[in-house]
């Protein structure tokens, strides 16, 4: 909306390590509403650790993470402001999909802007009527991920973290979820980690690399270049840095 200031998620000199090993070292980046960010990095680079720091599941060793609104930065934001969709679903196995969504609506009634019935929500992500009253423990991994994604999207959190989303979805379900994510970027900061470069190209406005304990942006104008995949692989394998200086000119 014209004149409306964008909300920002500001990471400043963030440091985090475990057992003497530094995973994130004095790194920073600013994310903002209206964009979808793809977080790319090799296995073990620290993507999930970064998400756990943002969601306040982990305490930082150094630096700050803050949410900025109207020029004011809040570094003590509530963890309820962060939606975190995990790679492995975290759902109550003893409840049916219908019971869980109904319960979620009831406890989050103040946060859901346009509530629907549990059936309508489940229908919207392709959970068939005959499956809505099955126990969640009997759902496939992909169906569990649908439900987990659904309840997170229902509350439109200010910041949405997606850890390896869509990997367990079939083609139709993945398309449906992409559409929901694209709709959400108007009001939320969306960051998702992925190993699938095609997904990053399809969805992202910006791509951020997590490499050598640091966050660094990729030129957004190059995301749709035909050699984007090769460029990212080179950067993450440090091949770009190995090129002789005399060969780097245009």
JSON list of C-alpha atoms in Angstrom, two decimals:
[
{"chain": "A", "resi": 1, "resn": "UNK", "atom": "CA", "xyz": [0.00, 0.00, 0.00]},
{"chain": "A", "resi": 2, "resn": "UNK", "atom": "CA", "xyz": [1.23, 3.47, -0.91]},
{"chain": "A", "resi": 3, "resn": "UNK", "atom": "CA", "xyz": [2.89, 5.29, 1.98]},
{"chain": "A", "resi": 4, "resn": "UNK", "atom": "CA", "xyz": [2.93, 2.19, 4.20]},
{"chain": "A", "resi": 5, "resn": "UNK", "atom": "CA", "xyz": [6.35, 1.44, 5.63]},
{"chain": "A", "resi": 6, "resn": "UNK", "atom": "CA", "xyz": [7.66, -2.06, 5.15]},
{"chain": "A", "resi": 7, "resn": "UNK", "atom": "CA", "xyz": [8.30, -4.21, 8.18]},
{"chain": "A", "resi": 8, "resn": "UNK", "atom": "CA", "xyz": [11.89, -5.42, 8.40]},
{"chain": "A", "resi": 9, "resn": "UNK", "atom": "CA", "xyz": [13.69, -8.29, 10.08]},
{"chain": "A", "resi": 10, "resn": "UNK", "atom": "CA", "xyz": [17.17, -7.03, 10.92]},
{"chain": "A", "resi": 11, "resn": "UNK", "atom": "CA", "xyz": [20.06, -9.35, 11.78]},
{"chain": "A", "resi": 12, "resn": "UNK", "atom": "CA", "xyz": [23.09, -7.51, 13.12]},
{"chain": "A", "resi": 13, "resn": "UNK", "atom": "CA", "xyz": [26.42, -9.19, 13.91]},
{"chain": "A", "resi": 14, "resn": "UNK", "atom": "CA", "xyz": [24.68, -12.47, 14.71]},
{"chain": "A", "resi": 15, "resn": "UNK", "atom": "CA", "xyz": [26.97, -15.14, 16.16]},
{"chain": "A", "resi": 16, "resn": "UNK", "atom": "CA", "xyz": [26.01, -18.66, 17.23]},
{"chain": "A", "resi": 17, "resn": "UNK", "atom": "CA", "xyz": [28.01, -21.79, 17.89]},
{"chain": "A", "resi": 18, "resn": "UNK", "atom": "CA", "xyz": [27.84, -25.18, 19.57]},
{"chain": "A", "resi": 19, "resn": "UNK", "atom": "CA", "xyz": [30.50, -27.04, 21.56]},
{"chain": "A", "resi": 20, "resn": "UNK", "atom": "CA", "xyz": [33.22, -24.63, 20.54]},
{"chain": "A", "resi": 21, "resn": "UNK", "atom": "CA", "xyz": [32.29, -24.69, 16.84]},
{"chain": "A", "resi": 22, "resn": "UNK", "atom": "CA", "xyz": [31.05, -21.41, 15.35]},
{"chain": "A", "resi": 23, "resn": "UNK", "atom": "CA", "xyz": [28.13, -21.83, 12.93]},
{"chain": "A", "resi": 24, "resn": "UNK", "atom": "CA", "xyz": [27.21, -18.16, 12.39]},
{"chain": "A", "resi": 25, "resn": "UNK", "atom": "CA", "xyz": [29.90, -15.55, 12.81]},
{"chain": "A", "resi": 26, "resn": "UNK", "atom": "CA", "xyz": [29.19, -11.80, 13.08]},
{"chain": "A", "resi": 27, "resn": "UNK", "atom": "CA", "xyz": [26.78, -11.95, 10.17]},
{"chain": "A", "resi": 28, "resn": "UNK", "atom": "CA", "xyz": [23.93, -9.65, 9.25]},
{"chain": "A", "resi": 29, "resn": "UNK", "atom": "CA", "xyz": [21.18, -9.08, 6.74]},
{"chain": "A", "resi": 30, "resn": "UNK", "atom": "CA", "xyz": [17.93, -7.12, 6.43]},
{"chain": "A", "resi": 31, "resn": "UNK", "atom": "CA", "xyz": [14.77, -8.86, 5.18]},
{"chain": "A", "resi": 32, "resn": "UNK", "atom": "CA", "xyz": [11.55, -6.98, 4.44]},
{"chain": "A", "resi": 33, "resn": "UNK", "atom": "CA", "xyz": [7.90, -7.52, 3.58]},
{"chain": "A", "resi": 34, "resn": "UNK", "atom": "CA", "xyz": [6.88, -7.76, -0.04]},
{"chain": "A", "resi": 35, "resn": "UNK", "atom": "CA", "xyz": [9.67, -10.18, -0.93]},
{"chain": "A", "resi": 36, "resn": "UNK", "atom": "CA", "xyz": [10.29, -13.91, -0.76]},
{"chain": "A", "resi": 37, "resn": "UNK", "atom": "CA", "xyz": [13.86, -14.80, 0.13]},
{"chain": "A", "resi": 38, "resn": "UNK", "atom": "CA", "xyz": [15.50, -18.08, -0.76]},
{"chain": "A", "resi": 39, "resn": "UNK", "atom": "CA", "xyz": [18.18, -19.20, 1.68]},
{"chain": "A", "resi": 40, "resn": "UNK", "atom": "CA", "xyz": [20.74, -21.43, -0.03]},
{"chain": "A", "resi": 41, "resn": "UNK", "atom": "CA", "xyz": [23.68, -23.21, 1.51]},
{"chain": "A", "resi": 42, "resn": "UNK", "atom": "CA", "xyz": [25.40, -26.54, 1.68]},
{"chain": "A", "resi": 43, "resn": "UNK", "atom": "CA", "xyz": [24.42, -29.23, 4.17]},
{"chain": "A", "resi": 44, "resn": "UNK", "atom": "CA", "xyz": [25.62, -28.21, 7.62]},
{"chain": "A", "resi": 45, "resn": "UNK", "atom": "CA", "xyz": [25.99, -24.55, 6.67]},
{"chain": "A", "resi": 46, "resn": "UNK", "atom": "CA", "xyz": [23.68, -23.50, 9.50]},
{"chain": "A", "resi": 47, "resn": "UNK", "atom": "CA", "xyz": [20.36, -22.74, 7.78]},
{"chain": "A", "resi": 48, "resn": "UNK", "atom": "CA", "xyz": [18.22, -24.48, 10.40]},
{"chain": "A", "resi": 49, "resn": "UNK", "atom": "CA", "xyz": [20.36, -22.95, 13.17]},
{"chain": "A", "resi": 50, "resn": "UNK", "atom": "CA", "xyz": [19.67, -19.50, 11.69]},
{"chain": "A", "resi": 51, "resn": "UNK", "atom": "CA", "xyz": [15.94, -20.21, 11.62]},
{"chain": "A", "resi": 52, "resn": "UNK", "atom": "CA", "xyz": [16.03, -21.38, 15.24]},
{"chain": "A", "resi": 53, "resn": "UNK", "atom": "CA", "xyz": [17.81, -18.15, 16.20]},
{"chain": "A", "resi": 54, "resn": "UNK", "atom": "CA", "xyz": [15.20, -16.01, 14.41]},
{"chain": "A", "resi": 55, "resn": "UNK", "atom": "CA", "xyz": [12.34, -17.96, 16.00]},
{"chain": "A", "resi": 56, "resn": "UNK", "atom": "CA", "xyz": [13.99, -17.59, 19.43]},
{"chain": "A", "resi": 57, "resn": "UNK", "atom": "CA", "xyz": [14.35, -21.32, 19.94]},
{"chain": "A", "resi": 58, "resn": "UNK", "atom": "CA", "xyz": [18.06, -20.62, 20.44]},
{"chain": "A", "resi": 59, "resn": "UNK", "atom": "CA", "xyz": [19.82, -17.86, 22.37]},
{"chain": "A", "resi": 60, "resn": "UNK", "atom": "CA", "xyz": [22.40, -15.88, 20.38]},
{"chain": "A", "resi": 61, "resn": "UNK", "atom": "CA", "xyz": [26.05, -15.89, 21.44]},
{"chain": "A", "resi": 62, "resn": "UNK", "atom": "CA", "xyz": [26.41, -12.39, 20.05]},
{"chain": "A", "resi": 63, "resn": "UNK", "atom": "CA", "xyz": [24.65, -9.72, 18.02]},
{"chain": "A", "resi": 64, "resn": "UNK", "atom": "CA", "xyz": [20.92, -8.96, 17.76]},
{"chain": "A", "resi": 65, "resn": "UNK", "atom": "CA", "xyz": [17.86, -9.90, 15.75]},
{"chain": "A", "resi": 66, "resn": "UNK", "atom": "CA", "xyz": [15.04, -7.38, 15.68]},
{"chain": "A", "resi": 67, "resn": "UNK", "atom": "CA", "xyz": [11.72, -6.66, 14.00]},
{"chain": "A", "resi": 68, "resn": "UNK", "atom": "CA", "xyz": [11.43, -3.07, 12.77]},
{"chain": "A", "resi": 69, "resn": "UNK", "atom": "CA", "xyz": [8.07, -1.33, 12.43]},
{"chain": "A", "resi": 70, "resn": "UNK", "atom": "CA", "xyz": [7.63, 2.41, 11.84]},
{"chain": "A", "resi": 71, "resn": "UNK", "atom": "CA", "xyz": [11.32, 3.00, 12.41]},
{"chain": "A", "resi": 72, "resn": "UNK", "atom": "CA", "xyz": [11.34, 1.27, 15.82]},
{"chain": "A", "resi": 73, "resn": "UNK", "atom": "CA", "xyz": [13.35, -1.93, 16.25]},
{"chain": "A", "resi": 74, "resn": "UNK", "atom": "CA", "xyz": [12.09, -4.52, 18.74]},
{"chain": "A", "resi": 75, "resn": "UNK", "atom": "CA", "xyz": [14.79, -7.04, 19.68]},
{"chain": "A", "resi": 76, "resn": "UNK", "atom": "CA", "xyz": [12.51, -8.59, 22.31]},
{"chain": "A", "resi": 77, "resn": "UNK", "atom": "CA", "xyz": [9.73, -9.63, 19.94]},
{"chain": "A", "resi": 78, "resn": "UNK", "atom": "CA", "xyz": [7.42, -12.51, 20.85]},
{"chain": "A", "resi": 79, "resn": "UNK", "atom": "CA", "xyz": [8.20, -15.88, 19.30]},
{"chain": "A", "resi": 80, "resn": "UNK", "atom": "CA", "xyz": [4.52, -15.98, 18.26]},
{"chain": "A", "resi": 81, "resn": "UNK", "atom": "CA", "xyz": [5.43, -13.40, 15.60]},
{"chain": "A", "resi": 82, "resn": "UNK", "atom": "CA", "xyz": [7.47, -16.07, 13.85]},
{"chain": "A", "resi": 83, "resn": "UNK", "atom": "CA", "xyz": [5.86, -18.87, 11.88]},
{"chain": "A", "resi": 84, "resn": "UNK", "atom": "CA", "xyz": [8.24, -21.81, 11.51]},
{"chain": "A", "resi": 85, "resn": "UNK", "atom": "CA", "xyz": [7.39, -24.72, 9.21]},
{"chain": "A", "resi": 86, "resn": "UNK", "atom": "CA", "xyz": [9.83, -27.53, 9.93]},
{"chain": "A", "resi": 87, "resn": "UNK", "atom": "CA", "xyz": [11.17, -30.07, 7.47]},
{"chain": "A", "resi": 88, "resn": "UNK", "atom": "CA", "xyz": [9.82, -32.82, 9.73]},
{"chain": "A", "resi": 89, "resn": "UNK", "atom": "CA", "xyz": [6.19, -32.09, 10.73]},
{"chain": "A", "resi": 90, "resn": "UNK", "atom": "CA", "xyz": [5.47, -31.36, 14.40]},
{"chain": "A", "resi": 91, "resn": "UNK", "atom": "CA", "xyz": [1.84, -32.45, 14.84]},
{"chain": "A", "resi": 92, "resn": "UNK", "atom": "CA", "xyz": [-0.17, -34.16, 17.62]},
{"chain": "A", "resi": 93, "resn": "UNK", "atom": "CA", "xyz": [-0.35, -37.78, 16.43]},
{"chain": "A", "resi": 94, "resn": "UNK", "atom": "CA", "xyz": [-3.37, -38.56, 18.63]},
{"chain": "A", "resi": 95, "resn": "UNK", "atom": "CA", "xyz": [-5.66, -36.01, 16.93]},
{"chain": "A", "resi": 96, "resn": "UNK", "atom": "CA", "xyz": [-7.44, -36.16, 13.59]},
{"chain": "A", "resi": 97, "resn": "UNK", "atom": "CA", "xyz": [-6.75, -33.47, 11.01]},
{"chain": "A", "resi": 98, "resn": "UNK", "atom": "CA", "xyz": [-10.21, -32.02, 11.65]},
{"chain": "A", "resi": 99, "resn": "UNK", "atom": "CA", "xyz": [-9.75, -31.99, 15.44]},
{"chain": "A", "resi": 100, "resn": "UNK", "atom": "CA", "xyz": [-6.34, -30.35, 15.19]},
{"chain": "A", "resi": 101, "resn": "UNK", "atom": "CA", "xyz": [-7.45, -27.59, 12.81]},
{"chain": "A", "resi": 102, "resn": "UNK", "atom": "CA", "xyz": [-10.59, -26.96, 14.92]},
{"chain": "A", "resi": 103, "resn": "UNK", "atom": "CA", "xyz": [-8.44, -26.74, 18.07]},
{"chain": "A", "resi": 104, "resn": "UNK", "atom": "CA", "xyz": [-5.96, -24.44, 16.31]},
{"chain": "A", "resi": 105, "resn": "UNK", "atom": "CA", "xyz": [-8.77, -22.09, 15.23]},
{"chain": "A", "resi": 106, "resn": "UNK", "atom": "CA", "xyz": [-10.11, -21.93, 18.78]},
{"chain": "A", "resi": 107, "resn": "UNK", "atom": "CA", "xyz": [-6.80, -21.07, 20.47]},
{"chain": "A", "resi": 108, "resn": "UNK", "atom": "CA", "xyz": [-5.79, -18.60, 17.75]},
{"chain": "A", "resi": 109, "resn": "UNK", "atom": "CA", "xyz": [-9.16, -16.93, 17.16]},
{"chain": "A", "resi": 110, "resn": "UNK", "atom": "CA", "xyz": [-7.73, -13.46, 17.86]},
{"chain": "A", "resi": 111, "resn": "UNK", "atom": "CA", "xyz": [-4.96, -13.92, 15.28]},
{"chain": "A", "resi": 112, "resn": "UNK", "atom": "CA", "xyz": [-6.98, -15.35, 12.38]},
{"chain": "A", "resi": 113, "resn": "UNK", "atom": "CA", "xyz": [-8.31, -12.49, 10.28]},
{"chain": "A", "resi": 114, "resn": "UNK", "atom": "CA", "xyz": [-10.93, -14.32, 8.22]},
{"chain": "A", "resi": 115, "resn": "UNK", "atom": "CA", "xyz": [-11.75, -17.62, 9.94]},
{"chain": "A", "resi": 116, "resn": "UNK", "atom": "CA", "xyz": [-13.28, -20.48, 7.99]},
{"chain": "A", "resi": 117, "resn": "UNK", "atom": "CA", "xyz": [-14.57, -23.86, 9.07]},
{"chain": "A", "resi": 118, "resn": "UNK", "atom": "CA", "xyz": [-12.05, -26.69, 9.61]},
{"chain": "A", "resi": 119, "resn": "UNK", "atom": "CA", "xyz": [-13.51, -28.44, 6.55]},
{"chain": "A", "resi": 120, "resn": "UNK", "atom": "CA", "xyz": [-12.99, -25.36, 4.37]},
{"chain": "A", "resi": 121, "resn": "UNK", "atom": "CA", "xyz": [-9.38, -24.98, 5.49]},
{"chain": "A", "resi": 122, "resn": "UNK", "atom": "CA", "xyz": [-8.58, -28.64, 4.89]},
{"chain": "A", "resi": 123, "resn": "UNK", "atom": "CA", "xyz": [-10.36, -28.58, 1.52]},
{"chain": "A", "resi": 124, "resn": "UNK", "atom": "CA", "xyz": [-8.24, -25.58, 0.51]},
{"chain": "A", "resi": 125, "resn": "UNK", "atom": "CA", "xyz": [-5.03, -27.63, 0.70]},
{"chain": "A", "resi": 126, "resn": "UNK", "atom": "CA", "xyz": [-6.47, -30.73, -0.90]},
{"chain": "A", "resi": 127, "resn": "UNK", "atom": "CA", "xyz": [-7.14, -32.85, 2.21]},
{"chain": "A", "resi": 128, "resn": "UNK", "atom": "CA", "xyz": [-10.13, -34.92, 1.08]},
{"chain": "A", "resi": 129, "resn": "UNK", "atom": "CA", "xyz": [-13.27, -35.29, 3.21]},
{"chain": "A", "resi": 130, "resn": "UNK", "atom": "CA", "xyz": [-12.57, -38.97, 3.87]},
{"chain": "A", "resi": 131, "resn": "UNK", "atom": "CA", "xyz": [-9.11, -38.10, 5.22]},
{"chain": "A", "resi": 132, "resn": "UNK", "atom": "CA", "xyz": [-10.11, -35.20, 7.44]},
{"chain": "A", "resi": 133, "resn": "UNK", "atom": "CA", "xyz": [-11.19, -37.50, 10.28]},
{"chain": "A", "resi": 134, "resn": "UNK", "atom": "CA", "xyz": [-8.18, -39.80, 10.13]},
{"chain": "A", "resi": 135, "resn": "UNK", "atom": "CA", "xyz": [-5.52, -39.62, 12.83]},
{"chain": "A", "resi": 136, "resn": "UNK", "atom": "CA", "xyz": [-2.58, -37.44, 11.89]},
{"chain": "A", "resi": 137, "resn": "UNK", "atom": "CA", "xyz": [-0.17, -40.27, 12.75]},
{"chain": "A", "resi": 138, "resn": "UNK", "atom": "CA", "xyz": [-1.64, -42.21, 9.84]},
{"chain": "A", "resi": 139, "resn": "UNK", "atom": "CA", "xyz": [-1.07, -39.41, 7.34]},
{"chain": "A", "resi": 140, "resn": "UNK", "atom": "CA", "xyz": [1.76, -39.61, 4.83]},
{"chain": "A", "resi": 141, "resn": "UNK", "atom": "CA", "xyz": [4.71, -37.26, 5.32]},
{"chain": "A", "resi": 142, "resn": "UNK", "atom": "CA", "xyz": [3.40, -35.05, 2.52]},
{"chain": "A", "resi": 143, "resn": "UNK", "atom": "CA", "xyz": [-0.10, -34.84, 4.02]},
{"chain": "A", "resi": 144, "resn": "UNK", "atom": "CA", "xyz": [1.33, -34.02, 7.45]},
{"chain": "A", "resi": 145, "resn": "UNK", "atom": "CA", "xyz": [3.36, -31.24, 5.86]},
{"chain": "A", "resi": 146, "resn": "UNK", "atom": "CA", "xyz": [0.20, -29.89, 4.23]},
{"chain": "A", "resi": 147, "resn": "UNK", "atom": "CA", "xyz": [-1.51, -29.62, 7.61]},
{"chain": "A", "resi": 148, "resn": "UNK", "atom": "CA", "xyz": [1.56, -28.06, 9.22]},
{"chain": "A", "resi": 149, "resn": "UNK", "atom": "CA", "xyz": [1.83, -25.50, 6.42]},
{"chain": "A", "resi": 150, "resn": "UNK", "atom": "CA", "xyz": [-1.91, -24.83, 6.56]},
{"chain": "A", "resi": 151, "resn": "UNK", "atom": "CA", "xyz": [-2.08, -23.89, 10.24]},
{"chain": "A", "resi": 152, "resn": "UNK", "atom": "CA", "xyz": [0.93, -21.62, 9.90]},
{"chain": "A", "resi": 153, "resn": "UNK", "atom": "CA", "xyz": [-0.55, -19.82, 6.92]},
{"chain": "A", "resi": 154, "resn": "UNK", "atom": "CA", "xyz": [-3.90, -19.45, 8.70]},
{"chain": "A", "resi": 155, "resn": "UNK", "atom": "CA", "xyz": [-2.47, -16.93, 11.17]},
{"chain": "A", "resi": 156, "resn": "UNK", "atom": "CA", "xyz": [-0.39, -14.98, 8.59]},
{"chain": "A", "resi": 157, "resn": "UNK", "atom": "CA", "xyz": [2.60, -14.48, 10.92]},
{"chain": "A", "resi": 158, "resn": "UNK", "atom": "CA", "xyz": [4.70, -11.33, 10.40]},
{"chain": "A", "resi": 159, "resn": "UNK", "atom": "CA", "xyz": [7.73, -13.54, 9.68]},
{"chain": "A", "resi": 160, "resn": "UNK", "atom": "CA", "xyz": [7.40, -16.94, 8.02]},
{"chain": "A", "resi": 161, "resn": "UNK", "atom": "CA", "xyz": [10.32, -19.39, 8.00]},
{"chain": "A", "resi": 162, "resn": "UNK", "atom": "CA", "xyz": [10.03, -22.43, 5.74]},
{"chain": "A", "resi": 163, "resn": "UNK", "atom": "CA", "xyz": [12.69, -25.11, 6.20]},
{"chain": "A", "resi": 164, "resn": "UNK", "atom": "CA", "xyz": [12.90, -27.18, 2.99]},
{"chain": "A", "resi": 165, "resn": "UNK", "atom": "CA", "xyz": [9.25, -26.63, 1.99]},
{"chain": "A", "resi": 166, "resn": "UNK", "atom": "CA", "xyz": [7.38, -28.45, -0.77]},
{"chain": "A", "resi": 167, "resn": "UNK", "atom": "CA", "xyz": [9.90, -31.29, -1.07]},
{"chain": "A", "resi": 168, "resn": "UNK", "atom": "CA", "xyz": [7.36, -33.91, 0.05]},
{"chain": "A", "resi": 169, "resn": "UNK", "atom": "CA", "xyz": [4.45, -32.57, -2.01]},
{"chain": "A", "resi": 170, "resn": "UNK", "atom": "CA", "xyz": [3.19, -33.92, -5.30]},
{"chain": "A", "resi": 171, "resn": "UNK", "atom": "CA", "xyz": [3.07, -31.57, -8.30]},
{"chain": "A", "resi": 172, "resn": "UNK", "atom": "CA", "xyz": [-0.49, -30.35, -7.68]},
{"chain": "A", "resi": 173, "resn": "UNK", "atom": "CA", "xyz": [-0.01, -29.83, -3.94]},
{"chain": "A", "resi": 174, "resn": "UNK", "atom": "CA", "xyz": [3.28, -28.01, -4.52]},
{"chain": "A", "resi": 175, "resn": "UNK", "atom": "CA", "xyz": [1.57, -25.64, -6.96]},
{"chain": "A", "resi": 176, "resn": "UNK", "atom": "CA", "xyz": [-1.23, -24.96, -4.46]},
{"chain": "A", "resi": 177, "resn": "UNK", "atom": "CA", "xyz": [1.28, -24.17, -1.72]},
{"chain": "A", "resi": 178, "resn": "UNK", "atom": "CA", "xyz": [3.30, -21.92, -4.01]},
{"chain": "A", "resi": 179, "resn": "UNK", "atom": "CA", "xyz": [0.17, -19.86, -4.68]},
{"chain": "A", "resi": 180, "resn": "UNK", "atom": "CA", "xyz": [-0.53, -19.53, -0.94]},
{"chain": "A", "resi": 181, "resn": "UNK", "atom": "CA", "xyz": [3.06, -18.47, -0.23]},
{"chain": "A", "resi": 182, "resn": "UNK", "atom": "CA", "xyz": [3.00, -15.88, -3.02]},
{"chain": "A", "resi": 183, "resn": "UNK", "atom": "CA", "xyz": [-0.20, -14.41, -1.61]},
{"chain": "A", "resi": 184, "resn": "UNK", "atom": "CA", "xyz": [1.32, -14.14, 1.87]},
{"chain": "A", "resi": 185, "resn": "UNK", "atom": "CA", "xyz": [4.33, -12.06, 0.84]},
{"chain": "A", "resi": 186, "resn": "UNK", "atom": "CA", "xyz": [2.17, -8.91, 0.74]},
{"chain": "A", "resi": 187, "resn": "UNK", "atom": "CA", "xyz": [2.06, -8.81, 4.53]},
{"chain": "A", "resi": 188, "resn": "UNK", "atom": "CA", "xyz": [4.79, -11.15, 5.74]},
{"chain": "A", "resi": 189, "resn": "UNK", "atom": "CA", "xyz": [8.53, -11.56, 5.50]},
{"chain": "A", "resi": 190, "resn": "UNK", "atom": "CA", "xyz": [9.04, -14.99, 3.94]},
{"chain": "A", "resi": 191, "resn": "UNK", "atom": "CA", "xyz": [12.35, -16.84, 4.07]},
{"chain": "A", "resi": 192, "resn": "UNK", "atom": "CA", "xyz": [12.71, -20.42, 2.94]},
{"chain": "A", "resi": 193, "resn": "UNK", "atom": "CA", "xyz": [15.68, -22.72, 2.81]},
{"chain": "A", "resi": 194, "resn": "UNK", "atom": "CA", "xyz": [15.95, -25.13, -0.07]},
{"chain": "A", "resi": 195, "resn": "UNK", "atom": "CA", "xyz": [18.37, -27.28, -2.02]},
{"chain": "A", "resi": 196, "resn": "UNK", "atom": "CA", "xyz": [16.16, -27.03, -5.11]},
{"chain": "A", "resi": 197, "resn": "UNK", "atom": "CA", "xyz": [17.45, -24.16, -7.21]},
{"chain": "A", "resi": 198, "resn": "UNK", "atom": "CA", "xyz": [14.49, -24.34, -9.59]},
{"chain": "A", "resi": 199, "resn": "UNK", "atom": "CA", "xyz": [12.14, -23.71, -6.66]},
{"chain": "A", "resi": 200, "resn": "UNK", "atom": "CA", "xyz": [14.21, -20.70, -5.62]},
{"chain": "A", "resi": 201, "resn": "UNK", "atom": "CA", "xyz": [14.03, -19.34, -9.17]},
{"chain": "A", "resi": 202, "resn": "UNK", "atom": "CA", "xyz": [10.27, -19.89, -9.36]},
{"chain": "A", "resi": 203, "resn": "UNK", "atom": "CA", "xyz": [9.37, -18.26, -6.05]},
{"chain": "A", "resi": 204, "resn": "UNK", "atom": "CA", "xyz": [12.10, -15.90, -4.93]},
{"chain": "A", "resi": 205, "resn": "UNK", "atom": "CA", "xyz": [12.53, -12.17, -5.28]},
{"chain": "A", "resi": 206, "resn": "UNK", "atom": "CA", "xyz": [15.95, -12.46, -3.67]},
{"chain": "A", "resi": 207, "resn": "UNK", "atom": "CA", "xyz": [18.41, -15.25, -2.95]},
{"chain": "A", "resi": 208, "resn": "UNK", "atom": "CA", "xyz": [20.72, -15.19, 0.07]},
{"chain": "A", "resi": 209, "resn": "UNK", "atom": "CA", "xyz": [23.65, -17.55, 0.50]},
{"chain": "A", "resi": 210, "resn": "UNK", "atom": "CA", "xyz": [24.75, -18.89, 3.87]},
{"chain": "A", "resi": 211, "resn": "UNK", "atom": "CA", "xyz": [28.37, -19.81, 3.31]},
{"chain": "A", "resi": 212, "resn": "UNK", "atom": "CA", "xyz": [31.47, -19.71, 5.49]},
{"chain": "A", "resi": 213, "resn": "UNK", "atom": "CA", "xyz": [29.28, -18.65, 8.48]},
{"chain": "A", "resi": 214, "resn": "UNK", "atom": "CA", "xyz": [28.10, -15.51, 6.68]},
{"chain": "A", "resi": 215, "resn": "UNK", "atom": "CA", "xyz": [24.97, -14.33, 4.88]},
{"chain": "A", "resi": 216, "resn": "UNK", "atom": "CA", "xyz": [25.49, -12.74, 1.48]},
{"chain": "A", "resi": 217, "resn": "UNK", "atom": "CA", "xyz": [22.98, -11.72, -1.24]},
{"chain": "A", "resi": 218, "resn": "UNK", "atom": "CA", "xyz": [23.03, -12.84, -4.84]},
{"chain": "A", "resi": 219, "resn": "UNK", "atom": "CA", "xyz": [22.28, -10.17, -7.45]},
{"chain": "A", "resi": 220, "resn": "UNK", "atom": "CA", "xyz": [18.49, -10.45, -7.81]},
{"chain": "A", "resi": 221, "resn": "UNK", "atom": "CA", "xyz": [18.68, -9.58, -11.51]},
{"chain": "A", "resi": 222, "resn": "UNK", "atom": "CA", "xyz": [20.58, -12.81, -12.12]},
{"chain": "A", "resi": 223, "resn": "UNK", "atom": "CA", "xyz": [18.10, -15.21, -10.49]},
{"chain": "A", "resi": 224, "resn": "UNK", "atom": "CA", "xyz": [16.46, -16.03, -13.82]},
{"chain": "A", "resi": 225, "resn": "UNK", "atom": "CA", "xyz": [19.66, -16.23, -15.84]},
{"chain": "A", "resi": 226, "resn": "UNK", "atom": "CA", "xyz": [20.16, -19.53, -17.62]},
{"chain": "A", "resi": 227, "resn": "UNK", "atom": "CA", "xyz": [23.49, -20.04, -15.86]},
{"chain": "A", "resi": 228, "resn": "UNK", "atom": "CA", "xyz": [22.14, -19.19, -12.38]},
{"chain": "A", "resi": 229, "resn": "UNK", "atom": "CA", "xyz": [22.41, -22.78, -11.14]},
{"chain": "A", "resi": 230, "resn": "UNK", "atom": "CA", "xyz": [26.01, -23.09, -12.29]},
{"chain": "A", "resi": 231, "resn": "UNK", "atom": "CA", "xyz": [26.87, -19.75, -10.68]},
{"chain": "A", "resi": 232, "resn": "UNK", "atom": "CA", "xyz": [25.41, -20.78, -7.30]},
{"chain": "A", "resi": 233, "resn": "UNK", "atom": "CA", "xyz": [27.19, -24.14, -7.39]},
{"chain": "A", "resi": 234, "resn": "UNK", "atom": "CA", "xyz": [30.46, -22.36, -8.13]},
{"chain": "A", "resi": 235, "resn": "UNK", "atom": "CA", "xyz": [29.94, -19.90, -5.28]},
{"chain": "A", "resi": 236, "resn": "UNK", "atom": "CA", "xyz": [29.05, -22.59, -2.75]},
{"chain": "A", "resi": 237, "resn": "UNK", "atom": "CA", "xyz": [31.95, -24.80, -3.85]},
{"chain": "A", "resi": 238, "resn": "UNK", "atom": "CA", "xyz": [34.31, -21.78, -3.84]},
{"chain": "A", "resi": 239, "resn": "UNK", "atom": "CA", "xyz": [35.18, -22.31, -7.50]},
{"chain": "A", "resi": 240, "resn": "UNK", "atom": "CA", "xyz": [34.56, -18.62, -8.22]},
{"chain": "A", "resi": 241, "resn": "UNK", "atom": "CA", "xyz": [37.28, -17.66, -5.73]},
{"chain": "A", "resi": 242, "resn": "UNK", "atom": "CA", "xyz": [39.70, -20.08, -7.37]},
{"chain": "A", "resi": 243, "resn": "UNK", "atom": "CA", "xyz": [39.54, -18.38, -10.78]},
{"chain": "A", "resi": 244, "resn": "UNK", "atom": "CA", "xyz": [42.79, -16.59, -11.76]},
{"chain": "A", "resi": 245, "resn": "UNK", "atom": "CA", "xyz": [42.54, -12.80, -11.68]},
{"chain": "A", "resi": 246, "resn": "UNK", "atom": "CA", "xyz": [43.46, -12.42, -15.37]},
{"chain": "A", "resi": 247, "resn": "UNK", "atom": "CA", "xyz": [40.50, -14.63, -16.37]},
{"chain": "A", "resi": 248, "resn": "UNK", "atom": "CA", "xyz": [37.88, -12.71, -14.40]},
{"chain": "A", "resi": 249, "resn": "UNK", "atom": "CA", "xyz": [37.40, -9.84, -16.83]},
{"chain": "A", "resi": 250, "resn": "UNK", "atom": "CA", "xyz": [34.44, -9.51, -19.16]}
]
